[in-house]
Coordinates of C-alpha atoms and ligand atoms in Angstrom, one line a residue:
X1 CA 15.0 -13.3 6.7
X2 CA 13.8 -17.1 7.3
X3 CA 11.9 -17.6 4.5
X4 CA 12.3 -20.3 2.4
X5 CA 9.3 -20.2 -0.7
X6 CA 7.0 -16.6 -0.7
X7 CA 4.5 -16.8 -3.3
X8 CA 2.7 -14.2 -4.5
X9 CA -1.1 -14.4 -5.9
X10 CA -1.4 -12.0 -8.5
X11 CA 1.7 -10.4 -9.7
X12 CA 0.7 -7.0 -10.4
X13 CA 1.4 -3.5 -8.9
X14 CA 1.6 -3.9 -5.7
X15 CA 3.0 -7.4 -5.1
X16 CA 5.9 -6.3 -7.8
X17 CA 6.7 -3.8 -5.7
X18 CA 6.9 -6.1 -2.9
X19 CA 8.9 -8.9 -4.5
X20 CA 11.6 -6.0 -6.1
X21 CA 11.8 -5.0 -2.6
X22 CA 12.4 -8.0 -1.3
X23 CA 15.3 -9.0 -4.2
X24 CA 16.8 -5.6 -3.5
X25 CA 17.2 -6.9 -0.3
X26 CA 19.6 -9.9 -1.2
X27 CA 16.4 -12.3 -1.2
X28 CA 16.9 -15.2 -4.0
X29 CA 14.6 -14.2 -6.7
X30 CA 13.8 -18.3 -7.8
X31 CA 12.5 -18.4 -3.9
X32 CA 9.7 -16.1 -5.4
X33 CA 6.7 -17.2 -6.9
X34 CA 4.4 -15.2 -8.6
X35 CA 0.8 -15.5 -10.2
X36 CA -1.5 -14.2 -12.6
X37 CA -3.6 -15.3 -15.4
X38 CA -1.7 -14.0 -18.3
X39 CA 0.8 -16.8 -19.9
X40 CA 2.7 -13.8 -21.8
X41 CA 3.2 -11.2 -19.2
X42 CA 4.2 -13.8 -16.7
X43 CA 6.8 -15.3 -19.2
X44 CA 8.2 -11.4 -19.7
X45 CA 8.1 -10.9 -15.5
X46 CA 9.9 -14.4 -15.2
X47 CA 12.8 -12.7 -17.5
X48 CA 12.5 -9.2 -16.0
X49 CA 13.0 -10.5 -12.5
X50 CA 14.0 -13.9 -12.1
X51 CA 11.0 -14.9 -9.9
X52 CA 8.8 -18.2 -10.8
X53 CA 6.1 -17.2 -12.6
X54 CA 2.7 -19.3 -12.9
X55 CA -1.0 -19.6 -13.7
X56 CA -1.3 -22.0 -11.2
X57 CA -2.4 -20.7 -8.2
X58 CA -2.9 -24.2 -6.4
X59 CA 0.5 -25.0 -7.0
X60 CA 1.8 -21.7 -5.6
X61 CA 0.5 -21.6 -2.7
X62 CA 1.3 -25.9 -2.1
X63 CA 4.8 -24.8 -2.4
X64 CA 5.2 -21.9 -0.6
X65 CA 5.4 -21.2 4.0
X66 CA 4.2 -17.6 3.1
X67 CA 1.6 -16.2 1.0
X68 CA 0.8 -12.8 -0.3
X69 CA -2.5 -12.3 -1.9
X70 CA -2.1 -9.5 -3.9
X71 CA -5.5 -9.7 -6.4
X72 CA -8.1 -6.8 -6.5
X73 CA -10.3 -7.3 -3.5
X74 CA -13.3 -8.1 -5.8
X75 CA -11.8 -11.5 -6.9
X76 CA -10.3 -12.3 -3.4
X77 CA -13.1 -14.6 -2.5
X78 CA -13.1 -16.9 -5.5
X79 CA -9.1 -17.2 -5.3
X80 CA -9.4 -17.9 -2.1
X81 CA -11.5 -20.4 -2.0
X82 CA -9.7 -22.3 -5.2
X83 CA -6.4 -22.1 -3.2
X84 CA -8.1 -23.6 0.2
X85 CA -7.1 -27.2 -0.2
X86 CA -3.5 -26.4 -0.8
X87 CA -3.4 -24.8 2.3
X88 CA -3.0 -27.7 4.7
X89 CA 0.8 -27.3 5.4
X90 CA -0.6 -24.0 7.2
X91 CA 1.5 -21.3 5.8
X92 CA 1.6 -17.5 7.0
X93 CA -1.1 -15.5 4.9
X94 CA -0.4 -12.1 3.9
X95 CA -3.1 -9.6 2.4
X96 CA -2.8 -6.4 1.0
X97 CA -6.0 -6.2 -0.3
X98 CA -8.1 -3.3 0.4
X99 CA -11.4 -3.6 2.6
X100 CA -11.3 -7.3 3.2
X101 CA -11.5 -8.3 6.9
X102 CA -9.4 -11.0 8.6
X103 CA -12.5 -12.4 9.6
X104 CA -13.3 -13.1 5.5
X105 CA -10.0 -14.3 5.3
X106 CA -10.4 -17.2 7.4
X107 CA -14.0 -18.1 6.9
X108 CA -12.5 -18.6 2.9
X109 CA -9.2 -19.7 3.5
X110 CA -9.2 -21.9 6.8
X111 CA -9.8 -20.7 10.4
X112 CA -7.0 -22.0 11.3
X113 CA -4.3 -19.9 9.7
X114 CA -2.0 -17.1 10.7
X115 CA -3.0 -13.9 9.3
X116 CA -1.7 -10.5 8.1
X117 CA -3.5 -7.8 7.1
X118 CA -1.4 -4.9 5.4
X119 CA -1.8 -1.7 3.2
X120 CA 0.9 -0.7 1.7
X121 CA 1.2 2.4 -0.9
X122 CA 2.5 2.5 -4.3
X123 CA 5.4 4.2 -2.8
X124 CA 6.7 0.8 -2.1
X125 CA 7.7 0.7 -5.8
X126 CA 10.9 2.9 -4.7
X127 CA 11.7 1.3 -1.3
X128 CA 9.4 4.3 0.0
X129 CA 5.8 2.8 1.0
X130 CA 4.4 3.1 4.6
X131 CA 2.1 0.3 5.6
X132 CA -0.1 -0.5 8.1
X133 CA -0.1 -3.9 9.8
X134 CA -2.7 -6.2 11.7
X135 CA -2.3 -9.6 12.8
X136 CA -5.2 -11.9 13.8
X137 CA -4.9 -14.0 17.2
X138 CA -3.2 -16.8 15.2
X139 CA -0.1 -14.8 14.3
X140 CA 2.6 -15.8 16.3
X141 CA 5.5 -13.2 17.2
X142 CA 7.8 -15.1 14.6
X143 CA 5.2 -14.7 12.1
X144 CA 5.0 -10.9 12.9
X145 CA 8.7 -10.3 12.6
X146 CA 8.6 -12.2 8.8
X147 CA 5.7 -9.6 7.7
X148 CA 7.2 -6.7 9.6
X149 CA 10.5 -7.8 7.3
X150 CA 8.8 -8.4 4.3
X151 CA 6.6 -5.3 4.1
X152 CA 9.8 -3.5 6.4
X153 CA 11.8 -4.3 2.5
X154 CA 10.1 -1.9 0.7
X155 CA 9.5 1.4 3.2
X156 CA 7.9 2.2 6.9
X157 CA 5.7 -0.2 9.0
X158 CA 3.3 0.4 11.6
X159 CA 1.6 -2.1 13.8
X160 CA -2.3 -1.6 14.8
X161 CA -3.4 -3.1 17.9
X162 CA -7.3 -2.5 15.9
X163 CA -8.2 -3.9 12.7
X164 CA -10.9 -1.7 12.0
X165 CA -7.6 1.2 12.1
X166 CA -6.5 0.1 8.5
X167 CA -9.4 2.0 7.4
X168 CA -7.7 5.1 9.2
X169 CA -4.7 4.0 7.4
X170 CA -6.2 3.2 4.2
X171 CA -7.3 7.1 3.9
X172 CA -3.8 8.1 5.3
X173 CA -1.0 6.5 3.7
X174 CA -3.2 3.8 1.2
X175 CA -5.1 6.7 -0.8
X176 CA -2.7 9.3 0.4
X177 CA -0.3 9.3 -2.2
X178 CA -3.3 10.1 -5.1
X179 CA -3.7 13.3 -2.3
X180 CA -0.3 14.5 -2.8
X181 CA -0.8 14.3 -6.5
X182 CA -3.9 15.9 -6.8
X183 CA -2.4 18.8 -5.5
X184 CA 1.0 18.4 -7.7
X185 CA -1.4 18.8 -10.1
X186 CA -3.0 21.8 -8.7
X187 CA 0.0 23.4 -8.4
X188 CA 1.4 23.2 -11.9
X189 CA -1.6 24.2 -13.8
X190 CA -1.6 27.4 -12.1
X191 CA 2.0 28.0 -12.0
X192 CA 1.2 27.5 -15.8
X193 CA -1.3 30.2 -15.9
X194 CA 0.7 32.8 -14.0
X195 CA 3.0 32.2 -17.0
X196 CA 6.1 29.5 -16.1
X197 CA 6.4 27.0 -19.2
X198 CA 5.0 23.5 -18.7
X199 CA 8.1 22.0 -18.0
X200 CA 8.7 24.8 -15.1
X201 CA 6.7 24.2 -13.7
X202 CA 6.3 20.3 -13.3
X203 CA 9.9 20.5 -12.5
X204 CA 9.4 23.4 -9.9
X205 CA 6.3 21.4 -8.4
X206 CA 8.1 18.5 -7.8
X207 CA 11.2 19.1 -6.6
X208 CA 9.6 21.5 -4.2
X209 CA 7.3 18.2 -3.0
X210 CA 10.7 15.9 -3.1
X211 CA 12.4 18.7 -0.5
X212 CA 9.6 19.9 1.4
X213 CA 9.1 15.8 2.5
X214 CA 12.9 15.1 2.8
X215 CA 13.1 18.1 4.6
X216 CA 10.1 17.1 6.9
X217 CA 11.6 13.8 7.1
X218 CA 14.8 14.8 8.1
X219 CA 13.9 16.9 10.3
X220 CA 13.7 16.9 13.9
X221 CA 10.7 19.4 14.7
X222 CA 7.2 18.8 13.4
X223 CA 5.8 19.7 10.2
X224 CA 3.6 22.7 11.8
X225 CA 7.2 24.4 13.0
X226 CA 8.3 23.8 9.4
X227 CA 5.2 25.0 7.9
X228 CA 5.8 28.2 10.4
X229 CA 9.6 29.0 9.9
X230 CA 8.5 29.3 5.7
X231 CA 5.5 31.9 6.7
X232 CA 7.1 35.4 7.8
X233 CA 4.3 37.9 9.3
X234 CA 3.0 40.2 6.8
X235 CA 5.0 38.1 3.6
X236 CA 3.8 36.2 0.7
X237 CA 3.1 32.2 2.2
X238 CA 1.4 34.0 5.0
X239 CA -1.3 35.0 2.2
X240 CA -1.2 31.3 0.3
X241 CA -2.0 30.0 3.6
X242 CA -4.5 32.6 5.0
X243 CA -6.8 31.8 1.6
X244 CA -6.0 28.0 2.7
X245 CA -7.7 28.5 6.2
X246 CA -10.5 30.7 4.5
X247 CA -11.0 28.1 2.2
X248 CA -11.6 25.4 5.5
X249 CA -8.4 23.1 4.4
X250 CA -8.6 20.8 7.7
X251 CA -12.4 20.5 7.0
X252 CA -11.5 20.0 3.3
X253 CA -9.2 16.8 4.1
X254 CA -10.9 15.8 7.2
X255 CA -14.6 14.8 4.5
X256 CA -12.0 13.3 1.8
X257 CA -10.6 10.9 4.5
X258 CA -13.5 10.5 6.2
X259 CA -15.0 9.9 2.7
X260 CA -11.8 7.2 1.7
X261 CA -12.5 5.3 5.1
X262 CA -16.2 4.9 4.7
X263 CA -15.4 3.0 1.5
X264 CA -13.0 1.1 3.0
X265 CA -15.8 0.2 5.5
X266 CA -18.3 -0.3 2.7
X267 CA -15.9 -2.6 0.5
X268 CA -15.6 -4.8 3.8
X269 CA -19.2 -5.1 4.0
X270 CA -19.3 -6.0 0.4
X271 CA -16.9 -8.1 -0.9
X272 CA -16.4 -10.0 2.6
X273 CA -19.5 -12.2 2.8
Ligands
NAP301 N1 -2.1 -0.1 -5.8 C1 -2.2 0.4 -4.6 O1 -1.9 1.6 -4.3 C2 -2.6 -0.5 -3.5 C3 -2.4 0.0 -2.2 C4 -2.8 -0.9 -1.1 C5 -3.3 -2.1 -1.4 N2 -3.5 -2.5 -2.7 C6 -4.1 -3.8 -2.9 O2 -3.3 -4.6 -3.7 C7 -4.1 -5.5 -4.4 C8 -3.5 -5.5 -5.8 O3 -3.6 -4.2 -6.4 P1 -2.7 -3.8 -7.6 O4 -2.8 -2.3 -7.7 O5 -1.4 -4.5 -7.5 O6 -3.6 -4.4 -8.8 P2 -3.1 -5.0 -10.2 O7 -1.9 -4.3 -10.7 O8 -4.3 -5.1 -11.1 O9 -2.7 -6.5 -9.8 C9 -3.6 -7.6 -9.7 C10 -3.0 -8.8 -10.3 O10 -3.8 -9.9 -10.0 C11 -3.7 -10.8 -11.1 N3 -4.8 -11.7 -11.1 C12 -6.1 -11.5 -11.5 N4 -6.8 -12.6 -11.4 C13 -6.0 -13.5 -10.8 C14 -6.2 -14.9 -10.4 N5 -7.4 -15.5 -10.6 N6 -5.1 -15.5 -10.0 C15 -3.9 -15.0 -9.8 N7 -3.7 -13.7 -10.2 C16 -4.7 -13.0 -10.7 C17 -3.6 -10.0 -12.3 O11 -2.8 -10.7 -13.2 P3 -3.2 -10.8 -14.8 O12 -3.1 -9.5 -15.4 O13 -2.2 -11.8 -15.3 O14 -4.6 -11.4 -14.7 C18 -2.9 -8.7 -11.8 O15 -1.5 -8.6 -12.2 C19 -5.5 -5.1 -4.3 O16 -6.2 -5.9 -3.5 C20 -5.4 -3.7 -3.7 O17 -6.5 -3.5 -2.8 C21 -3.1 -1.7 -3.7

Protein backbone atom coordinates (compact mmCIF):
# COMPACT_ATOMS: atom_id res chain seq x y z
CA UNK A 1 0.00 0.00 0.00
CA UNK A 2 1.55 3.64 -0.93
CA UNK A 3 1.01 5.28 2.04
CA UNK A 4 3.42 6.98 3.75
CA UNK A 5 1.73 8.90 7.27
CA UNK A 6 -2.33 7.75 7.95
CA UNK A 7 -3.65 9.55 10.82
CA UNK A 8 -6.38 8.82 12.56
CA UNK A 9 -8.83 11.48 14.44
CA UNK A 10 -10.17 9.88 17.24
CA UNK A 11 -8.75 6.64 18.23
CA UNK A 12 -11.61 4.74 19.41
CA UNK A 13 -13.65 1.65 18.26
CA UNK A 14 -13.77 1.91 15.07
CA UNK A 15 -10.57 3.56 13.91
CA UNK A 16 -8.66 0.77 16.26
CA UNK A 17 -10.06 -1.59 14.41
CA UNK A 18 -8.95 0.01 11.38
CA UNK A 19 -5.39 0.70 12.35
CA UNK A 20 -4.97 -3.22 13.86
CA UNK A 21 -6.09 -4.09 10.49
CA UNK A 22 -3.90 -2.25 8.79
CA UNK A 23 -0.71 -3.49 11.14
CA UNK A 24 -1.94 -7.03 10.64
CA UNK A 25 -1.31 -6.29 7.30
CA UNK A 26 2.55 -5.61 7.52
CA UNK A 27 1.79 -1.70 7.64
CA UNK A 28 4.54 0.08 10.02
CA UNK A 29 2.71 0.89 13.09
CA UNK A 30 4.96 4.40 13.82
CA UNK A 31 3.40 5.43 10.16
CA UNK A 32 0.15 5.56 12.30
CA UNK A 33 -1.11 8.44 14.05
CA UNK A 34 -3.79 8.37 16.21
CA UNK A 35 -5.91 11.05 18.29
CA UNK A 36 -8.13 11.58 21.13
CA UNK A 37 -8.37 13.83 23.98
CA UNK A 38 -7.40 11.58 26.75
CA UNK A 39 -3.40 11.95 27.67
CA UNK A 40 -3.68 8.50 29.61
CA UNK A 41 -5.48 6.19 27.27
CA UNK A 42 -3.46 7.53 24.36
CA UNK A 43 -0.12 6.81 26.39
CA UNK A 44 -1.58 3.00 27.14
CA UNK A 45 -2.72 2.76 22.99
CA UNK A 46 0.87 4.15 22.07
CA UNK A 47 2.27 0.94 24.14
CA UNK A 48 -0.48 -1.48 23.11
CA UNK A 49 0.12 -0.84 19.42
CA UNK A 50 3.03 1.03 18.51
CA UNK A 51 1.02 3.81 16.71
CA UNK A 52 1.82 7.68 17.50
CA UNK A 53 -0.60 8.76 19.74
CA UNK A 54 -1.60 12.54 20.29
CA UNK A 55 -3.98 15.24 21.45
CA UNK A 56 -3.08 17.24 18.80
CA UNK A 57 -5.21 17.08 16.16
CA UNK A 58 -3.63 19.99 14.05
CA UNK A 59 -0.46 18.31 14.05
CA UNK A 60 -1.99 14.99 12.93
CA UNK A 61 -3.54 15.80 10.24
CA UNK A 62 -0.19 18.48 9.01
CA UNK A 63 1.71 15.34 9.02
CA UNK A 64 -0.22 12.88 7.48
CA UNK A 65 -1.29 12.25 3.06
CA UNK A 66 -4.46 10.41 4.47
CA UNK A 67 -6.90 11.14 7.02
CA UNK A 68 -9.46 9.09 8.77
CA UNK A 69 -11.89 10.91 10.90
CA UNK A 70 -13.13 8.52 13.15
CA UNK A 71 -15.04 10.90 16.04
CA UNK A 72 -18.86 10.50 16.78
CA UNK A 73 -20.64 12.39 14.05
CA UNK A 74 -21.94 14.91 16.68
CA UNK A 75 -18.43 16.45 17.16
CA UNK A 76 -17.41 16.16 13.40
CA UNK A 77 -18.12 19.66 12.69
CA UNK A 78 -16.03 21.40 15.29
CA UNK A 79 -13.01 18.95 14.60
CA UNK A 80 -13.24 19.69 11.34
CA UNK A 81 -13.22 22.92 11.32
CA UNK A 82 -10.06 23.12 13.99
CA UNK A 83 -8.14 20.81 11.57
CA UNK A 84 -8.93 23.07 8.33
CA UNK A 85 -5.77 25.06 8.15
CA UNK A 86 -3.59 22.07 8.32
CA UNK A 87 -5.10 20.81 5.46
CA UNK A 88 -3.30 22.76 2.70
CA UNK A 89 -0.92 19.91 1.52
CA UNK A 90 -4.51 18.37 0.36
CA UNK A 91 -4.44 14.92 1.74
CA UNK A 92 -7.09 12.14 0.96
CA UNK A 93 -10.04 12.37 3.63
CA UNK A 94 -11.50 9.37 4.92
CA UNK A 95 -14.87 9.32 7.03
CA UNK A 96 -16.51 6.75 8.74
CA UNK A 97 -18.77 8.66 10.50
CA UNK A 98 -22.43 7.94 10.41
CA UNK A 99 -24.98 10.33 8.66
CA UNK A 100 -22.58 13.02 7.67
CA UNK A 101 -22.69 14.00 3.89
CA UNK A 102 -19.72 14.56 1.67
CA UNK A 103 -21.23 17.68 0.94
CA UNK A 104 -20.65 18.75 4.96
CA UNK A 105 -17.35 17.45 4.63
CA UNK A 106 -16.15 19.89 2.23
CA UNK A 107 -18.08 22.92 3.07
CA UNK A 108 -15.93 22.29 6.76
CA UNK A 109 -12.92 20.94 5.65
CA UNK A 110 -12.10 22.57 2.18
CA UNK A 111 -13.96 22.10 -1.21
CA UNK A 112 -11.15 21.18 -2.64
CA UNK A 113 -10.29 17.86 -1.14
CA UNK A 114 -10.64 14.15 -2.10
CA UNK A 115 -13.29 12.47 -0.24
CA UNK A 116 -14.32 9.09 1.14
CA UNK A 117 -17.21 8.23 2.72
CA UNK A 118 -17.32 4.70 4.40
CA UNK A 119 -19.36 2.56 6.97
CA UNK A 120 -17.74 -0.02 8.22
CA UNK A 121 -19.09 -2.52 11.11
CA UNK A 122 -17.56 -3.47 14.26
CA UNK A 123 -16.86 -6.71 12.57
CA UNK A 124 -13.78 -5.00 11.37
CA UNK A 125 -12.33 -5.66 14.84
CA UNK A 126 -11.69 -9.39 13.62
CA UNK A 127 -10.62 -8.70 9.93
CA UNK A 128 -14.46 -9.43 9.34
CA UNK A 129 -16.28 -5.87 8.60
CA UNK A 130 -18.20 -5.16 5.33
CA UNK A 131 -18.16 -1.47 4.32
CA UNK A 132 -19.68 0.54 2.07
CA UNK A 133 -17.73 3.07 0.01
CA UNK A 134 -18.42 6.57 -1.76
CA UNK A 135 -16.14 8.84 -3.27
CA UNK A 136 -16.94 12.44 -4.12
CA UNK A 137 -15.90 13.86 -7.82
CA UNK A 138 -12.53 14.83 -6.39
CA UNK A 139 -11.37 11.21 -5.69
CA UNK A 140 -9.10 10.21 -8.08
CA UNK A 141 -8.84 6.34 -9.09
CA UNK A 142 -5.38 6.18 -7.01
CA UNK A 143 -7.20 7.65 -4.17
CA UNK A 144 -9.98 4.94 -4.48
CA UNK A 145 -7.62 2.00 -4.63
CA UNK A 146 -5.72 3.44 -1.10
CA UNK A 147 -9.35 3.46 0.63
CA UNK A 148 -10.54 0.32 -1.05
CA UNK A 149 -6.96 -1.09 0.63
CA UNK A 150 -7.33 0.47 3.73
CA UNK A 151 -10.92 -0.40 4.58
CA UNK A 152 -10.15 -3.79 2.04
CA UNK A 153 -7.51 -4.60 5.59
CA UNK A 154 -10.03 -5.26 7.87
CA UNK A 155 -13.05 -7.24 5.87
CA UNK A 156 -15.39 -6.85 2.51
CA UNK A 157 -15.78 -3.52 0.47
CA UNK A 158 -18.41 -2.31 -1.68
CA UNK A 159 -18.39 0.69 -3.96
CA UNK A 160 -21.72 2.87 -4.41
CA UNK A 161 -22.12 4.78 -7.39
CA UNK A 162 -25.09 6.89 -4.91
CA UNK A 163 -24.21 8.58 -1.78
CA UNK A 164 -27.58 8.68 -0.49
CA UNK A 165 -27.02 4.27 -0.66
CA UNK A 166 -24.90 4.40 2.61
CA UNK A 167 -28.07 4.92 4.34
CA UNK A 168 -29.14 1.46 2.60
CA UNK A 169 -25.95 0.26 3.88
CA UNK A 170 -25.93 1.91 7.16
CA UNK A 171 -29.19 -0.32 8.01
CA UNK A 172 -27.59 -3.35 6.26
CA UNK A 173 -24.23 -4.06 7.29
CA UNK A 174 -23.57 -0.56 9.79
CA UNK A 175 -26.51 -1.54 12.31
CA UNK A 176 -26.71 -5.10 11.08
CA UNK A 177 -24.43 -6.66 13.35
CA UNK A 178 -26.71 -5.21 16.70
CA UNK A 179 -29.62 -7.41 14.34
CA UNK A 180 -27.78 -10.57 14.51
CA UNK A 181 -27.35 -10.08 18.25
CA UNK A 182 -30.68 -9.21 19.11
CA UNK A 183 -31.69 -12.37 17.97
CA UNK A 184 -28.56 -14.37 19.62
CA UNK A 185 -30.16 -13.03 22.40
CA UNK A 186 -33.56 -14.20 21.54
CA UNK A 187 -32.53 -17.39 20.98
CA UNK A 188 -30.75 -18.19 24.30
CA UNK A 189 -33.23 -16.92 26.62
CA UNK A 190 -35.60 -19.26 25.33
CA UNK A 191 -33.34 -22.17 24.84
CA UNK A 192 -32.93 -21.29 28.62
CA UNK A 193 -36.56 -21.58 29.36
CA UNK A 194 -37.12 -24.87 27.45
CA UNK A 195 -34.51 -25.99 30.07
CA UNK A 196 -30.65 -26.06 28.48
CA UNK A 197 -28.23 -24.39 31.16
CA UNK A 198 -27.08 -20.82 30.50
CA UNK A 199 -23.87 -21.79 29.23
CA UNK A 200 -25.83 -24.31 26.60
CA UNK A 201 -27.14 -22.42 25.42
CA UNK A 202 -24.95 -19.32 24.67
CA UNK A 203 -22.57 -21.92 23.40
CA UNK A 204 -25.36 -23.66 21.22
CA UNK A 205 -26.54 -20.12 19.93
CA UNK A 206 -23.44 -19.13 18.84
CA UNK A 207 -21.74 -21.69 17.25
CA UNK A 208 -24.91 -22.33 15.36
CA UNK A 209 -24.60 -18.38 14.14
CA UNK A 210 -20.68 -18.93 13.49
CA UNK A 211 -21.63 -22.12 11.07
CA UNK A 212 -24.83 -21.13 9.67
CA UNK A 213 -22.70 -17.73 8.20
CA UNK A 214 -19.51 -19.78 7.37
CA UNK A 215 -21.59 -22.12 5.87
CA UNK A 216 -23.57 -19.34 3.93
CA UNK A 217 -20.36 -17.85 3.12
CA UNK A 218 -18.81 -20.75 1.82
CA UNK A 219 -21.32 -21.74 -0.01
CA UNK A 220 -22.03 -21.58 -3.48
CA UNK A 221 -26.04 -21.45 -3.61
CA UNK A 222 -27.96 -18.61 -1.89
CA UNK A 223 -29.01 -18.44 1.53
CA UNK A 224 -32.87 -19.17 0.58
CA UNK A 225 -31.64 -22.82 -0.88
CA UNK A 226 -29.71 -23.12 2.44
CA UNK A 227 -32.54 -21.96 4.42
CA UNK A 228 -34.67 -24.73 2.32
CA UNK A 229 -32.30 -27.91 2.35
CA UNK A 230 -32.60 -27.37 6.65
CA UNK A 231 -36.70 -27.34 6.38
CA UNK A 232 -38.04 -31.00 5.48
CA UNK A 233 -41.93 -30.97 4.67
CA UNK A 234 -43.95 -31.82 7.57
CA UNK A 235 -40.51 -31.60 10.22
CA UNK A 236 -39.73 -29.39 13.00
CA UNK A 237 -37.86 -25.95 11.19
CA UNK A 238 -40.76 -26.13 8.84
CA UNK A 239 -42.91 -25.14 12.03
CA UNK A 240 -40.04 -22.45 13.52
CA UNK A 241 -40.35 -20.88 10.20
CA UNK A 242 -44.19 -21.17 9.46
CA UNK A 243 -44.74 -19.04 13.06
CA UNK A 244 -41.84 -16.74 11.44
CA UNK A 245 -44.03 -15.97 8.22
CA UNK A 246 -47.26 -15.76 10.53
CA UNK A 247 -45.46 -13.42 12.60
CA UNK A 248 -44.68 -11.07 9.06
CA UNK A 249 -40.67 -11.48 9.51
CA UNK A 250 -39.85 -9.65 6.00
CA UNK A 251 -42.28 -6.86 7.14
CA UNK A 252 -40.68 -7.09 10.61
CA UNK A 253 -37.04 -6.28 9.19
CA UNK A 254 -38.16 -4.35 6.25
CA UNK A 255 -39.77 -1.21 9.33
CA UNK A 256 -36.41 -1.78 11.39
CA UNK A 257 -34.22 -0.97 8.35
CA UNK A 258 -36.39 1.33 6.93
CA UNK A 259 -36.52 2.80 10.53
CA UNK A 260 -32.26 2.58 10.82
CA UNK A 261 -32.05 4.48 7.34
CA UNK A 262 -34.44 7.25 8.21
CA UNK A 263 -32.07 8.19 10.99
CA UNK A 264 -29.33 7.95 8.97
CA UNK A 265 -31.19 10.56 6.82
CA UNK A 266 -32.24 12.49 9.87
CA UNK A 267 -28.54 12.62 11.43
CA UNK A 268 -27.47 14.05 7.88
CA UNK A 269 -29.93 16.74 8.10
CA UNK A 270 -28.82 17.40 11.60
CA UNK A 271 -25.44 17.38 12.28
CA UNK A 272 -24.45 18.43 8.54
CA UNK A 273 -25.30 22.17 8.60
N1 LIG B 1 -18.99 1.50 16.12
C1 LIG B 1 -19.61 1.19 14.98
O1 LIG B 1 -20.23 0.15 14.80
C2 LIG B 1 -19.52 2.14 13.81
C3 LIG B 1 -19.91 1.68 12.55
C4 LIG B 1 -19.79 2.55 11.47
C5 LIG B 1 -19.34 3.83 11.67
N2 LIG B 1 -19.01 4.25 12.92
C6 LIG B 1 -18.56 5.64 13.09
O2 LIG B 1 -17.27 5.66 13.64
C7 LIG B 1 -17.11 6.87 14.38
C8 LIG B 1 -16.47 6.53 15.69
O3 LIG B 1 -17.29 5.62 16.37
P1 LIG B 1 -16.70 4.70 17.52
O4 LIG B 1 -17.71 3.64 17.76
O5 LIG B 1 -15.31 4.32 17.19
O6 LIG B 1 -16.72 5.75 18.74
P2 LIG B 1 -15.72 5.85 19.98
O7 LIG B 1 -15.21 4.51 20.37
O8 LIG B 1 -16.43 6.69 21.01
O9 LIG B 1 -14.51 6.69 19.40
C9 LIG B 1 -14.50 8.08 19.23
C10 LIG B 1 -13.13 8.57 19.65
O10 LIG B 1 -13.07 9.95 19.35
C11 LIG B 1 -12.16 10.53 20.25
N3 LIG B 1 -12.39 11.96 20.34
C12 LIG B 1 -13.40 12.63 20.94
N4 LIG B 1 -13.25 13.96 20.76
C13 LIG B 1 -12.12 14.12 20.02
C14 LIG B 1 -11.45 15.23 19.51
N5 LIG B 1 -11.88 16.48 19.70
N6 LIG B 1 -10.32 15.03 18.82
C15 LIG B 1 -9.84 13.79 18.59
N7 LIG B 1 -10.45 12.68 19.06
C16 LIG B 1 -11.58 12.84 19.76
C17 LIG B 1 -12.43 9.83 21.57
O11 LIG B 1 -11.23 9.80 22.29
P3 LIG B 1 -11.15 10.22 23.85
O12 LIG B 1 -11.90 9.18 24.56
O13 LIG B 1 -9.69 10.25 24.10
O14 LIG B 1 -11.81 11.57 23.91
C18 LIG B 1 -12.86 8.42 21.14
O15 LIG B 1 -11.85 7.47 21.32
C19 LIG B 1 -18.47 7.50 14.52
O16 LIG B 1 -18.58 8.63 13.71
C20 LIG B 1 -19.43 6.44 14.06
O17 LIG B 1 -20.55 6.99 13.37
C21 LIG B 1 -19.06 3.43 14.00
Amino acid sequence: MSLSKIAFIGAGNMAQAIFKGLIAEGMEAQRIIATGTNPERLTALEQATGVVATVDNLAAAQQADTLVLAVKPQMLKNVCEAIKPALAHRPLIISVAAGITTDSLARWLGEDLAIIRAMPNTPSQLGLGATGLFANRLASASDKALADAILGAVGKVEWLADESRINAVTAVCGSGPAYFYRVMEAMINEGIRMGLTPEAARTLTLQTALGAASLATQSDVDVAELRRRVTSPKGTTEQALLSFERDDIDGLFSRAMQACAARGEALAQELGK
